Short mmCIF file of C-alpha atoms (C1' of nucleotides) in Angstrom, two decimals:
data_model
loop_
_atom_site.label_atom_id
_atom_site.label_comp_id
_atom_site.label_asym_id
_atom_site.label_seq_id
_atom_site.Cartn_x
_atom_site.Cartn_y
_atom_site.Cartn_z
CA MET A 231 -65.13 -31.26 72.23
CA THR A 232 -66.89 -29.75 75.14
CA ILE A 233 -65.22 -28.79 78.46
CA GLU A 234 -65.21 -31.80 80.74
CA PRO A 235 -65.03 -31.52 84.41
CA ALA A 236 -61.25 -31.69 85.42
CA LEU A 237 -62.38 -34.08 88.14
CA ALA A 238 -62.34 -37.05 85.86
CA LEU A 239 -58.61 -36.60 85.03
CA ALA A 240 -55.81 -38.26 87.03
CA LYS A 241 -53.19 -35.60 88.00
CA LEU A 242 -49.49 -36.53 87.58
CA PRO A 243 -48.55 -37.46 91.15
CA PRO A 244 -45.93 -35.40 93.18
CA GLU A 245 -43.42 -38.29 92.54
CA PHE A 246 -43.42 -37.70 88.78
CA TYR A 247 -41.69 -34.30 89.41
CA LEU A 248 -38.81 -36.04 91.30
CA GLN A 249 -37.24 -37.33 88.08
CA PRO A 250 -34.38 -35.66 86.34
CA THR A 251 -35.50 -32.47 84.33
CA LEU A 252 -34.83 -33.93 80.90
CA GLU A 253 -36.62 -37.10 81.72
CA ILE A 254 -39.61 -35.01 82.73
CA ALA A 255 -39.38 -32.88 79.61
CA ARG A 256 -39.50 -36.02 77.44
CA GLN A 257 -42.20 -37.70 79.35
CA LEU A 258 -44.46 -34.64 79.40
CA LEU A 259 -44.99 -35.09 75.63
CA GLY A 260 -48.48 -36.43 75.14
CA LYS A 261 -49.68 -35.53 78.63
CA LEU A 262 -52.51 -33.12 79.43
CA LEU A 263 -52.08 -29.47 80.56
CA ILE A 264 -55.18 -27.98 82.14
CA CYS A 265 -55.88 -24.44 83.39
CA ASP A 266 -59.35 -23.75 84.70
CA GLY A 267 -60.83 -26.46 82.54
CA VAL A 268 -59.13 -25.32 79.34
CA GLY A 269 -56.19 -27.18 77.92
CA GLY A 270 -54.70 -29.85 75.72
CA LEU A 271 -51.89 -32.27 74.90
CA ILE A 272 -48.34 -31.12 75.42
CA VAL A 273 -46.36 -31.46 72.19
CA GLU A 274 -43.19 -29.39 72.84
CA THR A 275 -40.90 -28.86 75.86
CA GLU A 276 -37.52 -27.65 76.92
CA GLY A 277 -35.27 -28.17 79.89
CA TYR A 278 -33.41 -25.50 81.89
CA ILE A 279 -31.07 -26.91 84.43
CA GLY A 280 -29.20 -25.16 87.24
CA GLN A 281 -26.82 -22.29 87.58
CA GLU A 282 -24.29 -23.74 85.11
CA ASP A 283 -26.69 -23.70 82.20
CA PRO A 284 -26.08 -20.34 80.63
CA ALA A 285 -29.67 -20.26 79.05
CA CYS A 286 -31.27 -20.88 82.48
CA HIS A 287 -32.63 -17.81 84.36
CA ALA A 288 -30.70 -19.09 87.50
CA TYR A 289 -27.47 -18.58 85.62
CA THR A 290 -27.08 -14.96 86.89
CA GLY A 291 -28.17 -15.81 90.43
CA ARG A 292 -31.29 -15.79 92.49
CA THR A 293 -33.59 -12.77 92.10
CA ARG A 294 -37.17 -11.87 92.89
CA ARG A 295 -38.06 -12.76 89.38
CA ASN A 296 -36.57 -16.23 89.18
CA GLU A 297 -36.69 -17.47 92.72
CA THR A 298 -39.52 -19.90 92.00
CA MET A 299 -36.94 -21.98 90.24
CA TRP A 300 -35.56 -22.90 93.62
CA ASN A 301 -38.92 -24.19 94.90
CA ALA A 302 -39.61 -27.83 95.48
CA PRO A 303 -40.47 -29.71 92.29
CA GLY A 304 -44.03 -29.84 90.93
CA CYS A 305 -45.08 -26.21 91.04
CA ALA A 306 -45.54 -23.59 88.22
CA TYR A 307 -42.82 -21.04 87.42
CA VAL A 308 -44.53 -18.33 85.43
CA TYR A 309 -42.64 -15.27 84.14
CA PHE A 310 -43.08 -12.38 81.86
CA THR A 311 -40.91 -11.38 78.98
CA TYR A 312 -40.43 -9.29 75.90
CA GLY A 313 -43.08 -6.86 77.25
CA HIS A 314 -45.89 -9.04 75.98
CA HIS A 315 -45.67 -12.59 76.97
CA TRP A 316 -46.03 -14.99 79.87
CA MET A 317 -44.15 -18.34 79.89
CA LEU A 318 -45.20 -21.48 81.75
CA ASN A 319 -42.64 -23.79 83.26
CA VAL A 320 -42.77 -26.84 85.52
CA VAL A 321 -40.33 -26.66 88.44
CA THR A 322 -38.06 -29.78 88.64
CA GLU A 323 -35.23 -31.19 90.68
CA ARG A 324 -34.83 -31.06 94.45
CA GLU A 325 -35.75 -28.03 96.54
CA ASP A 326 -32.92 -25.41 96.47
CA TYR A 327 -31.69 -26.51 93.06
CA PRO A 328 -32.97 -24.28 90.20
CA ALA A 329 -34.38 -26.20 87.23
CA ALA A 330 -37.56 -26.31 85.23
CA THR A 331 -39.17 -27.49 82.04
CA LEU A 332 -40.65 -24.86 79.77
CA ILE A 333 -44.00 -25.89 78.07
CA ARG A 334 -43.56 -24.63 74.51
CA ALA A 335 -46.71 -25.95 72.74
CA ILE A 336 -49.89 -27.88 73.33
CA GLN A 337 -52.50 -29.31 70.97
CA PRO A 338 -55.89 -27.95 71.98
CA VAL A 339 -58.47 -30.37 73.38
CA PHE A 340 -60.65 -28.63 75.94
CA GLY A 341 -62.13 -25.07 75.59
CA LEU A 342 -61.43 -24.23 71.99
CA GLU A 343 -63.80 -21.31 71.78
CA GLU A 344 -62.51 -19.82 74.92
CA MET A 345 -58.95 -20.16 73.50
CA ARG A 346 -60.02 -18.38 70.24
CA GLU A 347 -61.53 -15.55 72.19
CA ARG A 348 -58.54 -15.06 74.50
CA ARG A 349 -56.12 -15.28 71.53
CA ASN A 350 -58.37 -12.79 69.70
CA LEU A 351 -57.93 -15.06 66.65
CA LEU A 352 -60.08 -12.71 64.41
CA ARG A 353 -57.44 -10.02 64.72
CA LEU A 354 -54.93 -12.14 62.98
CA LYS A 355 -54.43 -12.45 59.38
CA SER A 356 -55.27 -16.22 59.41
CA LYS A 357 -58.49 -15.67 61.42
CA THR A 358 -59.55 -19.41 61.34
CA ASP A 359 -56.34 -21.23 61.72
CA ASP A 360 -56.39 -22.97 65.15
CA ARG A 361 -52.75 -23.79 64.85
CA ASN A 362 -52.22 -20.18 66.01
CA LEU A 363 -53.89 -20.79 69.32
CA THR A 364 -51.26 -22.74 71.19
CA SER A 365 -48.19 -23.31 68.98
CA GLY A 366 -45.69 -21.37 71.11
CA PRO A 367 -45.07 -20.66 74.90
CA GLY A 368 -46.48 -17.14 74.84
CA LYS A 369 -49.53 -18.19 72.75
CA LEU A 370 -50.51 -21.13 74.94
CA CYS A 371 -50.27 -18.98 78.08
CA GLN A 372 -52.61 -16.47 76.43
CA ALA A 373 -54.96 -19.20 75.29
CA LEU A 374 -55.12 -20.83 78.71
CA GLY A 375 -55.29 -17.48 80.67
CA ILE A 376 -52.02 -18.18 82.46
CA THR A 377 -50.41 -15.10 84.09
CA GLY A 378 -47.98 -14.25 86.82
CA GLU A 379 -50.90 -14.68 89.29
CA LEU A 380 -50.19 -18.44 88.93
CA ASN A 381 -46.46 -18.21 89.63
CA GLY A 382 -45.42 -20.69 92.30
CA ILE A 383 -48.83 -22.52 92.45
CA SER A 384 -48.77 -26.23 93.07
CA LEU A 385 -49.53 -28.53 90.17
CA GLN A 386 -51.65 -30.59 92.56
CA SER A 387 -54.07 -27.68 92.63
CA ASP A 388 -57.35 -27.80 90.71
CA ARG A 389 -56.70 -24.56 88.89
CA LEU A 390 -53.51 -25.56 86.98
CA PHE A 391 -52.30 -29.10 86.64
CA LEU A 392 -50.85 -31.84 84.43
CA ALA A 393 -52.69 -35.14 83.95
CA GLU A 394 -52.40 -38.49 82.38
CA THR A 395 -54.20 -38.64 78.95
CA PRO A 396 -57.21 -40.88 78.86
CA PRO A 397 -56.82 -43.29 75.98
CA GLU A 398 -59.64 -41.83 73.97
CA LEU A 399 -57.80 -38.43 73.84
CA ALA A 400 -54.27 -39.87 73.30
CA LEU A 401 -51.99 -38.79 70.46
CA PRO A 402 -51.33 -41.58 67.91
CA PRO A 403 -48.06 -43.30 68.55
CA PHE A 404 -45.34 -40.67 67.95
CA GLU A 405 -41.48 -40.32 67.65
CA VAL A 406 -39.77 -37.85 69.93
CA VAL A 407 -37.52 -35.39 68.30
CA GLU A 408 -34.54 -34.19 70.46
CA THR A 409 -32.87 -30.93 69.36
CA THR A 410 -31.48 -27.68 70.52
CA ARG A 411 -33.49 -24.93 72.38
CA ILE A 412 -35.18 -21.90 70.70
CA GLY A 413 -34.73 -18.18 71.11
CA LEU A 414 -31.52 -18.21 73.10
CA THR A 415 -28.37 -16.11 72.96
CA ARG A 416 -26.46 -18.39 75.35
CA GLY A 417 -26.52 -22.19 75.78
CA LYS A 418 -27.77 -22.89 72.16
CA GLU A 419 -25.71 -26.03 71.95
CA SER A 420 -27.47 -28.30 74.52
CA PRO A 421 -30.05 -30.59 72.96
CA TRP A 422 -32.60 -30.07 75.63
CA ARG A 423 -35.65 -29.42 73.50
CA TYR A 424 -38.15 -32.22 72.78
CA TYR A 425 -41.16 -32.28 70.46
CA VAL A 426 -43.76 -34.57 68.86
CA LYS A 427 -42.49 -35.41 65.44
CA GLY A 428 -45.02 -34.18 62.73
CA ASN A 429 -47.47 -32.59 65.11
CA PRO A 430 -48.91 -29.38 63.63
CA TYR A 431 -48.89 -27.41 66.88
CA VAL A 432 -45.09 -27.58 67.35
CA SER A 433 -43.79 -24.00 67.27
CA VAL A 434 -40.65 -24.53 65.15
CA LYS A 435 -39.85 -27.62 63.04
"C1'" DG B 25 -41.03 -22.73 54.59
"C1'" DG B 26 -37.44 -19.05 56.46
"C1'" DG B 27 -35.28 -14.41 57.64
"C1'" DC B 28 -35.94 -9.90 59.29
"C1'" DT B 29 -37.90 -6.40 62.37
"C1'" DG B 30 -40.81 -3.48 65.46
"C1'" DA B 31 -43.76 -3.87 69.52
"C1'" DT B 32 -43.81 -3.06 74.56
"C1'" DT B 33 -42.77 -3.90 79.61
"C1'" DT B 34 -40.23 -5.60 83.50
"C1'" DG B 35 -36.46 -6.57 86.12
"C1'" DC B 36 -31.76 -6.41 86.75
"C1'" DT B 37 -26.82 -4.44 86.08
"C1'" DG C 214 -30.21 1.75 80.04
"C1'" DC C 215 -30.77 -2.55 77.98
"C1'" DA C 216 -31.61 -7.40 77.14
"C1'" DA C 217 -35.24 -10.65 77.07
"C1'" DA C 218 -36.76 -18.87 77.13
"C1'" DT C 219 -41.86 -14.19 71.76
"C1'" DC C 220 -45.13 -12.91 68.26
"C1'" DA C 221 -46.96 -11.32 63.95
"C1'" DG C 222 -46.49 -8.93 59.61
"C1'" DC C 223 -43.89 -8.51 55.71
"C1'" DC C 224 -40.83 -9.98 52.16
"C1'" DC C 225 -38.68 -13.63 49.62
"C1'" DG C 226 -38.73 -17.85 47.15
#
DNA sequence: GGGCTGATTTGCT
DNA sequence: GCAAATCAGCCCG
């Protein structure tokens, strides 16, 4: 698959982001995520909702790091963690209410070679396994070149956006698995994680 | 497949 | 100081 001009793709409209966070998390499965022409199909997401959600960054109040979560819906919340990794979220809910959907994994479609270089796949033990490109929130940000520079950017922009998937690129019909979120110390109970059943790019089965 | 652990930096208490 | 919405290597089975 060569890199197609992003122009041909229909961006998800601003209204899409007015839906409840978990509705968005579920509906994003199978949609396209594109950053500078590189991207693929979303196969795993998680919702983080408000100051009452103990796993949400907003739980401990508004800070410079997390303030993008209070933005109007439909922009990117990108943050750095564990000293290594960037994470990409889509801001949801009304302005002044902190909530977002974390994009945890995609299936690569556009720009495979660029992803392999950015991920430096050859340094890994499994040098040729493309499942290592985007099967996790930190991995997909590295593969797509997403960093804090994009924090707060509108998803109506041409650099970073979500789009409807043209039929020829669509996943086969799939079941959605609803389960608990990954990597948390608090708020593990809420089943706010969604993934495409059986997809090889899902981070944890 | 799953569990354990070190890496490495930032932002907040 | 320290915890963190992770990753990758190693060990085990």
